[in-house]
Coordinates of C-alpha atoms in Angstrom, one line a residue:
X1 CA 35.6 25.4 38.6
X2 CA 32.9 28.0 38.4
X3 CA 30.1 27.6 37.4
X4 CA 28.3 29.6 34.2
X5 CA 25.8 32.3 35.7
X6 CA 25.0 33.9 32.5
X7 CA 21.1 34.6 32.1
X8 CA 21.5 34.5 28.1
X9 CA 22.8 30.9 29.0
X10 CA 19.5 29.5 30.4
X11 CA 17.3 27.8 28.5
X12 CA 14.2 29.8 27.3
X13 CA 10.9 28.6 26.7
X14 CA 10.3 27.0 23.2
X15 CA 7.8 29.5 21.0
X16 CA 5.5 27.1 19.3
X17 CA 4.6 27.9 15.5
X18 CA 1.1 28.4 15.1
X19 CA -0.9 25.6 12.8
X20 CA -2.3 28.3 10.6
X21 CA 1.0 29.8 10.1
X22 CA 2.6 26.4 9.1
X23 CA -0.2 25.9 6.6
X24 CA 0.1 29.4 5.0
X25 CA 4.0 29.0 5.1
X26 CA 3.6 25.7 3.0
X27 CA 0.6 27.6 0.9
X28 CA 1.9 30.7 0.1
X29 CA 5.6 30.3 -0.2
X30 CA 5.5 27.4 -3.0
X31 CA 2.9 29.5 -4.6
X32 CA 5.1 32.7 -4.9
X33 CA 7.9 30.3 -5.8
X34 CA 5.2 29.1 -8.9
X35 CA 4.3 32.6 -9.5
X36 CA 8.1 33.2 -10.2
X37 CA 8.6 30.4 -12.7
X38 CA 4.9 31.8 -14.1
X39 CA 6.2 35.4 -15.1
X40 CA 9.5 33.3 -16.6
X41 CA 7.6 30.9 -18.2
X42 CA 5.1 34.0 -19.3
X43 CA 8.2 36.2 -20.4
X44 CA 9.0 33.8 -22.8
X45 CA 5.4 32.9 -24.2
X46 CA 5.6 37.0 -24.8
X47 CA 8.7 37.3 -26.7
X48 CA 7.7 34.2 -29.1
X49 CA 3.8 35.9 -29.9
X50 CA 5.4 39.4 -30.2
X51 CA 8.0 37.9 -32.8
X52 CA 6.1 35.6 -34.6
X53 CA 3.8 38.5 -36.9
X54 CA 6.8 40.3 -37.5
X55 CA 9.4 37.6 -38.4
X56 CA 6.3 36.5 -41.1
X57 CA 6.7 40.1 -42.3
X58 CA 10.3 40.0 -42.3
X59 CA 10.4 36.9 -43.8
X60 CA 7.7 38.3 -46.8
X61 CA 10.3 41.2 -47.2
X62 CA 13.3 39.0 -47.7
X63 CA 11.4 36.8 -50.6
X64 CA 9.9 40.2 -52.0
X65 CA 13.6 41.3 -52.1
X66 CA 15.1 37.8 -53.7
X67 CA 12.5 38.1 -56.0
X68 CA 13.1 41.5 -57.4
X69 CA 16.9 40.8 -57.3
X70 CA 16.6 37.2 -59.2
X71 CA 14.9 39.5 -62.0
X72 CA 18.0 41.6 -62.7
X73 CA 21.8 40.9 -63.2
X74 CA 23.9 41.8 -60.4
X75 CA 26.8 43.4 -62.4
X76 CA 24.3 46.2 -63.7
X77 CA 23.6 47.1 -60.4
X78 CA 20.2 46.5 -58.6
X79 CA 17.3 48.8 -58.7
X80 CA 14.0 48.0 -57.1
X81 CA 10.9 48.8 -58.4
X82 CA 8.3 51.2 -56.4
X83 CA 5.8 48.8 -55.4
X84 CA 9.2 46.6 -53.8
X85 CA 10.5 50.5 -52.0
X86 CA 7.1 50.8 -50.3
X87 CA 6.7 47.4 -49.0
X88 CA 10.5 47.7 -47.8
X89 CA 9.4 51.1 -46.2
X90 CA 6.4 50.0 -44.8
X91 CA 3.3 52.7 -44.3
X92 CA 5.6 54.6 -41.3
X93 CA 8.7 56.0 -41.3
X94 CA 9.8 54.9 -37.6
X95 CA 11.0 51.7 -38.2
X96 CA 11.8 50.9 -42.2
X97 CA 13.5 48.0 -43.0
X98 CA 16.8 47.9 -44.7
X99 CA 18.8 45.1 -46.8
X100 CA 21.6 44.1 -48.6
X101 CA 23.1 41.5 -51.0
X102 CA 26.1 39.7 -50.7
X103 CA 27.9 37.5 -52.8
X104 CA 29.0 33.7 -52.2
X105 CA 31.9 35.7 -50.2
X106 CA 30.2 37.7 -47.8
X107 CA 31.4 40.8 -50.3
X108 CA 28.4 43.6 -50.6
X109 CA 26.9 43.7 -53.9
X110 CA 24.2 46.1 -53.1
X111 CA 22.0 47.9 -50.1
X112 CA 22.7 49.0 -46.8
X113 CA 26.4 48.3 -45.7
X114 CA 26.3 49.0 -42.0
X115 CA 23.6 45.9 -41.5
X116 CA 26.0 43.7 -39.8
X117 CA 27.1 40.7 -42.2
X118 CA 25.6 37.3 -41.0
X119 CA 28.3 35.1 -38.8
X120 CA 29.2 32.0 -40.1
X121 CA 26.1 31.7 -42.6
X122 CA 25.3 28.4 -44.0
X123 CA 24.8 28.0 -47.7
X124 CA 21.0 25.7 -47.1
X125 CA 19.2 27.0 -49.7
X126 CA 16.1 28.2 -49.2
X127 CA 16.8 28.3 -45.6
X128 CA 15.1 31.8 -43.4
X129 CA 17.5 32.5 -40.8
X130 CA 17.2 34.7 -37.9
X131 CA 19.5 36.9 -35.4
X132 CA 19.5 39.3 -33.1
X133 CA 22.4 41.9 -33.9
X134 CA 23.0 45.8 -33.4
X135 CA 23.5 48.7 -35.5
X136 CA 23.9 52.4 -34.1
X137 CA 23.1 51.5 -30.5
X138 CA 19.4 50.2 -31.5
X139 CA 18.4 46.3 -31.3
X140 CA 17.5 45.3 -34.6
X141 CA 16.5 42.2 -36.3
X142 CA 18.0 40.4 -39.4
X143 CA 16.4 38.1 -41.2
X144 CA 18.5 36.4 -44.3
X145 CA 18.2 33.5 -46.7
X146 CA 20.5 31.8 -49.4
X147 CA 19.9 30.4 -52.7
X148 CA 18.6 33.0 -55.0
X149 CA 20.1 33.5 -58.3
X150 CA 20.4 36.6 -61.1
X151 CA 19.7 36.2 -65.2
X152 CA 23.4 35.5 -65.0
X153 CA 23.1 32.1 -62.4
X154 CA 25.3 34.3 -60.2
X155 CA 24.3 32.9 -56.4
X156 CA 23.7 35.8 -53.8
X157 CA 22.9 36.0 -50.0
X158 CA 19.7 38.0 -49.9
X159 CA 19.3 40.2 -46.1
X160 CA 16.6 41.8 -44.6
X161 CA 16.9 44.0 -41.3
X162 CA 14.3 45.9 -39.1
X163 CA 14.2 47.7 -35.6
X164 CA 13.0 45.6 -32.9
X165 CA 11.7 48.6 -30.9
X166 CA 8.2 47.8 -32.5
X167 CA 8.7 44.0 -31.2
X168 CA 9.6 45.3 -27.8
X169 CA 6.9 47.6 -27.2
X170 CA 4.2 44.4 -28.2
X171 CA 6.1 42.2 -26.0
X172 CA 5.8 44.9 -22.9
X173 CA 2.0 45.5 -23.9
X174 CA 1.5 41.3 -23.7
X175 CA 3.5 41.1 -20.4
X176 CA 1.1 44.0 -19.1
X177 CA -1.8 42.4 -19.8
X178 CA -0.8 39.2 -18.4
X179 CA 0.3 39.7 -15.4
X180 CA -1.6 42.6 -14.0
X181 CA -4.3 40.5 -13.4
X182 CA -2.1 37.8 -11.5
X183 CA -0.7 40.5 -9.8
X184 CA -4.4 41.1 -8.8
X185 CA -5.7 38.0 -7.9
X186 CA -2.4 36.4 -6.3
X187 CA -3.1 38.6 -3.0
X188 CA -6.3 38.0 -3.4
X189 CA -6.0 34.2 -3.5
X190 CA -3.6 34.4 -0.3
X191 CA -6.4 36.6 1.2
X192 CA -9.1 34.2 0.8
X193 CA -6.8 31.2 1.7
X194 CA -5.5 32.8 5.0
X195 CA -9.6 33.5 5.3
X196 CA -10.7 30.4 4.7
X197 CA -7.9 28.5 7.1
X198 CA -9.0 30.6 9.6
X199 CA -12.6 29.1 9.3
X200 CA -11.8 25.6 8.7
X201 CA -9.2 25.9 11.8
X202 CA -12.2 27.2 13.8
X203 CA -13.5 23.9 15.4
X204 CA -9.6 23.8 17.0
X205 CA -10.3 26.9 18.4
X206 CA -14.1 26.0 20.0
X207 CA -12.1 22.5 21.1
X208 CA -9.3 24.2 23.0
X209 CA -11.6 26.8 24.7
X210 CA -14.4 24.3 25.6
X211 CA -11.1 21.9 27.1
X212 CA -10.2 25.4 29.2
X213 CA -13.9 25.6 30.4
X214 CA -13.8 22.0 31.9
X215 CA -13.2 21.9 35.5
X216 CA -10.9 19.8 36.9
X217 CA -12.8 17.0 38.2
X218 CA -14.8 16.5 34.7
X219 CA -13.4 13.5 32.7
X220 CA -16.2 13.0 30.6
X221 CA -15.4 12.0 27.3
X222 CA -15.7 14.8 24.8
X223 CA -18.5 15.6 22.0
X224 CA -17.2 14.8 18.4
X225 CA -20.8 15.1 16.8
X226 CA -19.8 18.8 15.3
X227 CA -16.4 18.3 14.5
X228 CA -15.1 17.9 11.3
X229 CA -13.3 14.4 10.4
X230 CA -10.2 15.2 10.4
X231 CA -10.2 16.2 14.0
X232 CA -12.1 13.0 14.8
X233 CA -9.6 10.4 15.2
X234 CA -7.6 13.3 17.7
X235 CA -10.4 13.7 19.6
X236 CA -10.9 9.8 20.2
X237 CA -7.3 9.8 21.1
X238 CA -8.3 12.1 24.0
X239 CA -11.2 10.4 24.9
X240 CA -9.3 7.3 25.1
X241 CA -6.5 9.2 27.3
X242 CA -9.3 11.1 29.5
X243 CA -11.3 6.9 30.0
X244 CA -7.6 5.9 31.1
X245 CA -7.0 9.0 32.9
X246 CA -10.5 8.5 35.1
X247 CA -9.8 4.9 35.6
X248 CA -6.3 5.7 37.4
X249 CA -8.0 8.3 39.3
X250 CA -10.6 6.0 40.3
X251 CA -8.5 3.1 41.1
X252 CA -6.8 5.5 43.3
X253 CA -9.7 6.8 44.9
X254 CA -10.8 2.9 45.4
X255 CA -7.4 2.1 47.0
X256 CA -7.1 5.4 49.1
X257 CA -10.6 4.7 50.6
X258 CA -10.6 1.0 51.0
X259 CA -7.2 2.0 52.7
X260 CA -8.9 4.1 55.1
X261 CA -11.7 1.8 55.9
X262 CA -9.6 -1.5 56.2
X263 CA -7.0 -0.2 58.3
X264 CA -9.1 1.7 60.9
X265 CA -9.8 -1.7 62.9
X266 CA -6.5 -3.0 62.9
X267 CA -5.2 0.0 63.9
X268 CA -7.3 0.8 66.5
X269 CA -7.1 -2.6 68.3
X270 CA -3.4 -2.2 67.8
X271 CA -3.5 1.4 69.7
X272 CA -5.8 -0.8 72.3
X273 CA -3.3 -3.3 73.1
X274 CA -0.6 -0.6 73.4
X275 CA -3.0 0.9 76.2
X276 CA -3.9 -2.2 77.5
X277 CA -0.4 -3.0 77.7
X278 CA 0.6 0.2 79.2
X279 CA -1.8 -0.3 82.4
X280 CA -0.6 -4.1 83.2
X281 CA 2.0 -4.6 85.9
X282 CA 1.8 -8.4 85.9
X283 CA 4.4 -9.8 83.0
X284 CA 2.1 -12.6 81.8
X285 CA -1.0 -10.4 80.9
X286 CA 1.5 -7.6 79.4
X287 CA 3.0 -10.3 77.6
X288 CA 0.0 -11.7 76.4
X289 CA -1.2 -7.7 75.2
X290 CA 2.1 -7.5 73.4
X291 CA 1.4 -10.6 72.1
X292 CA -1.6 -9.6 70.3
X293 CA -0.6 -6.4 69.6
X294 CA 2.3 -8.3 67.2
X295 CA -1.1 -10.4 66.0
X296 CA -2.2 -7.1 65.1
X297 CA 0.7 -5.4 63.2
X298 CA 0.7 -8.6 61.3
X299 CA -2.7 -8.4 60.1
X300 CA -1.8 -4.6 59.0
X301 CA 1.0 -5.4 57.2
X302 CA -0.8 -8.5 55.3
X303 CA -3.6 -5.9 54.9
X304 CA -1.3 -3.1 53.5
X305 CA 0.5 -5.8 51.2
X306 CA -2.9 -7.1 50.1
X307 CA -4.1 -3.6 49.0
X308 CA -0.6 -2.5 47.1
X309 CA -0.8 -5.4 45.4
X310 CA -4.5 -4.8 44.4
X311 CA -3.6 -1.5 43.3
X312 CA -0.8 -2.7 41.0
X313 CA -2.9 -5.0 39.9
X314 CA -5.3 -2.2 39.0
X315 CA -3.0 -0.2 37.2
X316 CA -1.7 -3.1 35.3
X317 CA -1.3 -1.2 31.6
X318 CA -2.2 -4.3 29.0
X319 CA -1.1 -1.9 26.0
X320 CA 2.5 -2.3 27.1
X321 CA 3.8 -4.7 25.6
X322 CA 7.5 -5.2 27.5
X323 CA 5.1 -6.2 30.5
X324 CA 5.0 -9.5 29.3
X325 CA 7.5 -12.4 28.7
X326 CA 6.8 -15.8 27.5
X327 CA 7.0 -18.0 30.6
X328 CA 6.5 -21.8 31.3
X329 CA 3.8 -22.0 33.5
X330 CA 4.4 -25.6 34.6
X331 CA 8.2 -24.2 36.1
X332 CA 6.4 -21.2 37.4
X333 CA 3.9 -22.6 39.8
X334 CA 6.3 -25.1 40.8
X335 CA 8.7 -22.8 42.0
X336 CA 5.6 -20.6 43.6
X337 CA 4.3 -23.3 45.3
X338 CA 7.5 -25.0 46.8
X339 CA 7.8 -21.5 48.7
X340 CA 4.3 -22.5 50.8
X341 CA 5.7 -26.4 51.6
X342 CA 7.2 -24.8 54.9
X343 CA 3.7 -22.7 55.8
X344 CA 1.4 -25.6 55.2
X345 CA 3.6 -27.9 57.4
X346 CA 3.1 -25.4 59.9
X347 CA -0.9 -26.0 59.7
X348 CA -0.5 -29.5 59.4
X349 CA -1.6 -29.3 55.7
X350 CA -1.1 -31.7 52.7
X351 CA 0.5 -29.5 50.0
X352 CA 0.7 -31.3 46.6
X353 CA 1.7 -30.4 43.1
X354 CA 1.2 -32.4 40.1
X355 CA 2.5 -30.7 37.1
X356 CA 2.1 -31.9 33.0
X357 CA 4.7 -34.0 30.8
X358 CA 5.2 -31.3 28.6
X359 CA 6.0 -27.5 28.7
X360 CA 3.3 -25.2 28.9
X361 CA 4.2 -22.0 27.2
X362 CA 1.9 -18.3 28.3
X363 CA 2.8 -14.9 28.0
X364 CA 2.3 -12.6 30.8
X365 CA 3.5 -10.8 33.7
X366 CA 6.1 -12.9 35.9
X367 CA 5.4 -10.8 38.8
X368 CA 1.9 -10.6 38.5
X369 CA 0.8 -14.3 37.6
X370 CA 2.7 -15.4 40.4
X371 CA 1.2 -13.3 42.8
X372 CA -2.0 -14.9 41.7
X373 CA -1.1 -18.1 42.5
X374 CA 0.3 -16.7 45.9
X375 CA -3.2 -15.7 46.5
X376 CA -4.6 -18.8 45.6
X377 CA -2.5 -21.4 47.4
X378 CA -2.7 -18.6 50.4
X379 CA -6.4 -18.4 50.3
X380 CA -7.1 -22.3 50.5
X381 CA -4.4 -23.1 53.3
X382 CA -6.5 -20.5 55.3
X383 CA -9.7 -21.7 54.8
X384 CA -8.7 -25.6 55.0
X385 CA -8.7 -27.3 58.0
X386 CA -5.8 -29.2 60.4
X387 CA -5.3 -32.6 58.8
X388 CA -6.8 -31.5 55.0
X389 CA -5.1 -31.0 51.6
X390 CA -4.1 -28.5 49.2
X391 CA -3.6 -29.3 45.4
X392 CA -2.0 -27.1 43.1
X393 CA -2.4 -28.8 39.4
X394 CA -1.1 -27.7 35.8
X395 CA -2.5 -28.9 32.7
X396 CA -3.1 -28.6 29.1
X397 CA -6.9 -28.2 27.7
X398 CA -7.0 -29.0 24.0
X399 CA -4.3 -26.7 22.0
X400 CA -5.8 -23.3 22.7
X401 CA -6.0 -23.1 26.4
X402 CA -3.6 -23.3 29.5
X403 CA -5.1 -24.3 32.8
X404 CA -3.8 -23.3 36.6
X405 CA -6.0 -25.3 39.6
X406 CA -5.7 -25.1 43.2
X407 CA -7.8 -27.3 45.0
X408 CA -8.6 -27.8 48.4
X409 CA -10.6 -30.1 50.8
X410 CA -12.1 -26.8 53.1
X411 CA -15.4 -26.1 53.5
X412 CA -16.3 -25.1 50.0
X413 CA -18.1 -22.0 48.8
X414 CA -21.8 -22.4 47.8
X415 CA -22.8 -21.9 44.3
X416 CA -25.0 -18.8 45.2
X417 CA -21.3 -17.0 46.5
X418 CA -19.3 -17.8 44.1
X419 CA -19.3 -14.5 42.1
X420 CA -19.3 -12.8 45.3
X421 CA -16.1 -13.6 46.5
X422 CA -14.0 -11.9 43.6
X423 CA -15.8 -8.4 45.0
X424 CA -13.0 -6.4 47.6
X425 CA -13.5 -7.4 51.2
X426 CA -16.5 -9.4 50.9
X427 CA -16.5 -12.2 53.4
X428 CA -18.2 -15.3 53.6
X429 CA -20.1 -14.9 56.9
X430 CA -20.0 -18.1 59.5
X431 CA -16.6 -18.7 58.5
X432 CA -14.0 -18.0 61.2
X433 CA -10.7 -18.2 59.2
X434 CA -8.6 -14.6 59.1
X435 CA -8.7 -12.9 55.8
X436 CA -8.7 -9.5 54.2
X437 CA -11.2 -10.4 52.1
X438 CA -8.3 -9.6 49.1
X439 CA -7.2 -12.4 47.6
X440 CA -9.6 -13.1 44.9
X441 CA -10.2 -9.5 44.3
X442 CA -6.3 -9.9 43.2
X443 CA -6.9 -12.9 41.1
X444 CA -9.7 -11.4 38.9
X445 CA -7.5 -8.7 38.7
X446 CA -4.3 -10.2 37.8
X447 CA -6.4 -12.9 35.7
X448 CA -8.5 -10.0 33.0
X449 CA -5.1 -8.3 32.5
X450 CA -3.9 -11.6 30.9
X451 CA -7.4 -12.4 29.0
X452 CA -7.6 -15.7 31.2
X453 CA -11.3 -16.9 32.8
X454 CA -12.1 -17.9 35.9
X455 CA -14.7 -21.1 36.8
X456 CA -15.5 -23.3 39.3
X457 CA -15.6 -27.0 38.8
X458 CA -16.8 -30.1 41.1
X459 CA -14.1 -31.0 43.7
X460 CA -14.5 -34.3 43.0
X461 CA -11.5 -36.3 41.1
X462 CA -10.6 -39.5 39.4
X463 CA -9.2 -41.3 42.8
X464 CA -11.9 -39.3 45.3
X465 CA -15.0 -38.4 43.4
X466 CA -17.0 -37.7 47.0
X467 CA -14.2 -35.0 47.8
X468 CA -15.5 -32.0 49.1
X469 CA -13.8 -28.2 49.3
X470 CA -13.3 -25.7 46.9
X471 CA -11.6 -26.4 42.8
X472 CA -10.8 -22.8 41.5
X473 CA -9.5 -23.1 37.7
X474 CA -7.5 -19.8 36.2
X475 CA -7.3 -20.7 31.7
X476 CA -4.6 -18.8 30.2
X477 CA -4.5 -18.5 26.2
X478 CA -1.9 -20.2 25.4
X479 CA 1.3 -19.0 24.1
X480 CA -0.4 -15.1 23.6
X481 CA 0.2 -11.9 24.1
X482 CA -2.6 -10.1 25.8
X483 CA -4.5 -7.8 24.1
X484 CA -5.7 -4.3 25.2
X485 CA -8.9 -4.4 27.0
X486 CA -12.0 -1.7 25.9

C-alpha cells in the first residue's frame, strides 16, 4: 500500500472570517433581501394609486353612459348627446374612451364592437366591474356595469373602455420617484454601517495590538477601564486565564527553585560518600560509606517525592469538577493508616485508629486527601519518640462539618510556630528528627483545594487530659463539592 503524496491532499490552514465581515454579511444581505420585497411591495402600492383616479373616471363614464342610454329606447337606436361625446372623448385625443351596449345575451346593441365582450359577466345590478383585456395590440381597460334599463324596461349591459397607456406612464412616474431615493440612500446606509462597525470594532483592534506589545514575561492583568461593555466580560475571561496562567508559572518557578536548593545537599554528601568510598581499602569503613550513601539516596528520593507531590498539589485545578468523587472518609483513613502499622512497629510506636459509628460522606480528591493523611501520620511517627503513640481519629462535628485528627505524644509545637510550620522547608530548630520540611506545606495544600480548615487543639483527652504532643485537626465540609477558589 502506498501512501497518498498529493500536496492538494494536505490539509491547509483554516482562513478565519473576519468579525466585521460576519456583521456586514448578516447586515447587508437581509437588508438587500428587504429591499427586494420593498420595490415588490412598492410595485404594487404604484399600480393601486395610479388606477384608482382613473378607474373613478372610468367608473363616472360608465354611469354618464347608463344614464344617457336609460333615456332612450334601444330599438330606435342610441344617440348621445354632445355634452355625453365630450366627456367620452375627454379634453385629448390620445386616449378616448370607447363603449358599447349589450343586451341580456351578450348581443351588441350599440357602440364599439371590437371592445372585447366581458367573460362570464354576472347579472349584480348596480355592480362596477373591472378587467384588464386587449384590443389591437394596446392594454386597455374595461370597466362595465349591469342593471340599467330603456323607456321600454328593456335590461342592457352598459361598457366603458380606455387605454391604459396613461395608467402606465403614472405608475412608472410613482415607481421613479419612489425608489430613486432608496436607490440613494441604501448604499449610503451600507456605507455608514460598514463605517460605523469599523469604529465601534475599534477597541478590538487597540486590544489585539496592545496584547502584541506585551512581552512575554508580562502577565499583568489587562486595563478594561476604556473598553466598551460588551468586550468587558471577554476581557475578564482573559484576566482570569492570564491570574491562572501566572500562578502555574509561579508554582513552577517555586518547585524548580526549591528543587535546586533542596537537592544540592543531599546530592552533594551523596557525591562525598561516593569519594569517600572510593579512597577506603578496609571493607568495614567502605561499607559503612556505602551505607550512608544509601541513607543519602533515600533522603533524595523522599525529597523528590515530597516536592512532586507539592507541586501536584499546587496545580490542583478546583474548577474541575471530575477531580472529585464522593468518598467515605471513615473507610479512607482506615485503609491509609493500616499501610503505616508495619512502619510504626518498626519505631516501636503505638499506632491507633478510632473511627465513627456512622459513614462520613466528603467529596474530594482520592488521591490527594490521602496523601494528606500520609503526611500527617508520616510527620508525627517522625517526630514521636521510641515507646510513644500515634492516634489517627474520625469524627462527626455537628451536621455541617467532617473532622480528620492525628495525634501524637511528641514533643509538641509551641503556639508561637504553629503557623510556621505549614511554610515549605521551615524547620523547627533544636529538633533532631529528619524531615524535608514538606509535609505540612502538602497538607495546607491538599486541605484549601477541598475548602477544609486547619486548627490546633489541646492534646489532652477524655482518658489522659495531662497528655502532651501535638493534635492537628483537618474539617472537611461535609458531603460538598469544592468550590473554585478567587
Amino acid at each position: 500500500m502506498f501512501a497518498n503524496r498529493n500536496p492538494a491532499n494536505k490539509s491547509r490552514p483554516r482562513r478565519h472570517t473576519t468579525l466585521l465581515g460576519r456583521i456586514l454579511l448578516w447586515m447587508i444581505v437581509p437588508l438587500f433581501v428587504l429591499w427586494s420585497v420593498g420595490i415588490v411591495i412598492t410595485y404594487f402600492i404604484s399600480l393601486n394609486i395610479a388606477n384608482s383616479p382613473y378607474d373613478r373616471t372610468l367608473a363616472s363614464h360608465l354611469r354618464l353612459l347608463r344614464h344617457e342610454v336609460e333615456q332612450q329606447r334601444l330599438k330606435q337606436g342610441v344617440v348621445l348627446s354632445e355634452s355625453a361625446r365630450t366627456v367620452l372623448t375627454g379634453n385629448t385625443e390620445d386616449t378616448p374612451a370607447t363603449w358599447q351596449i349589450l343586451d341580456a345575451n351578450g348581443h351588441l346593441i350599440a357602440g364599439d364592437a371590437s371592445i372585447p365582450t366581458p367573460q362570464n359577466w354576472t347579472y349584480d345590478i348596480d355592480q362596477i366591474r373591472y378587467r384588464n383585456a386587449t384590443l389591437n395590440h394596446r392594454a386597455i381597460r374595461i370597466a362595465y356595469i349591469w342593471g340599467g334599463r330603456d323607456r321600454d324596461g328593456t335590461g342592457f349591459l352598459t361598457v366603458v373602455a380606455e387605454s391604459a397607456e396613461a395608467r402606465a406612464t403614472l405608475q412608472q412616474e410613482i415607481l421613479t420617484g419612489m425608489l430613486t431615493p432608496q436607490l440613494i440612500i441604501l448604499p449610503l446606509a451600507a456605507m455608514l454601517a460598514g463605517l460605523g462597525l469599523t469604529q465601534g470594532l475599534e477597541p478590538l483592534s487597540l486590544l489585539q495590538e496592545h496584547m502584541r506589545r506585551r512581552k512575554p514575561s508580562d502577565l499583568s492583568p489587562i486595563r478594561d477601564d476604556l473598553a466598551p461593555a460588551e468586550i468587558v466580560p471577554l476581557i475578564s475571561a482573559m484576566n482570569n486565564v492570564l491570574q491562572r496562567l501566572a500562578a502555574s508559572i509561579e508554582s513552577q518557578r517555586r518547585f524548580v527553585a526549591n528543587a535546586a536548593h533542596q537537592l544540592k545537599t543531599p546530592l552533594a554528601g551523596i557525591r562525598t560518600q561516593c569519594e569517600i568510598a572510593l579512597r577506603e581499602h578496609e571493607p568495614t569503613r567502605m561499607r559503612d560509606s556505602l551505607q550512608q550513601l544509601i541513607t543519602g539516596s533515600q533522603r533524595a528520593t523522599r525529597l523528590v517525592n515530597q516536592l512532586l507531590l507539592l507541586a501536584r498539589a499546587e496545580s490542583l485545578d478546583p474548577t474541575q469538577s471530575r477531580t472529585t468523587e464522593q468518598l467515605d472518609l471513615n473507610t479512607l483513613a482506615a485503609e491509609t493508616t493500616s499501610n503505616w502499622v508495619a512502619n510504626a512497629i518498626k519505631h516501636d510506636i503505638d499506632l491507633g485508629f478510632e473511627s465513627s459509628d456512622q459513614p462520613l460522606p466528603i467529596f474530594g480528591n482520592r488521591t490527594m486527601v490521602q496523601e494528606l493523611l500520609n503526611n500527617l501520620i508520616d510527620n508525627a511517627l517522625i517526630y514521636t519518640p521510641a515507646g510513644g503513640q500515634v492516634t489517627v481519629r474520625v469524627l462527626a462535628d455537628g451536621d455541617q462539618r467532617i473532622c480528620l485528627e492525628v495525634q501524637d505524644t511528641g514533643p509538641g509545637i509551641h503556639p508561637d510556630e504553629q503557623t510556621q510550620v505549614f511554610d515549605r522547608f521551615y524547620r523547627i530548630l533544636g529538633q533532631q528528627a529528619e524531615g524535608s520540611g514538606l509535609g505540612l506545606a502538602i497538607v495546607r495544600e491538599v486541605a484549601d483545594h477541598h475548602q477544609a480548615t486547619i486548627a490546633f487543639l489541646p492534646p489532652g483527652n477524655h482518658s489522659d487530659p495531662t497528655s502532651a504532643g501535638t493534635r492537628l485537626r483537618i474539617s472537611f465540609p461535609r458531603d460538598q463539592i469544592p468550590r473554585t477558589r478567587t
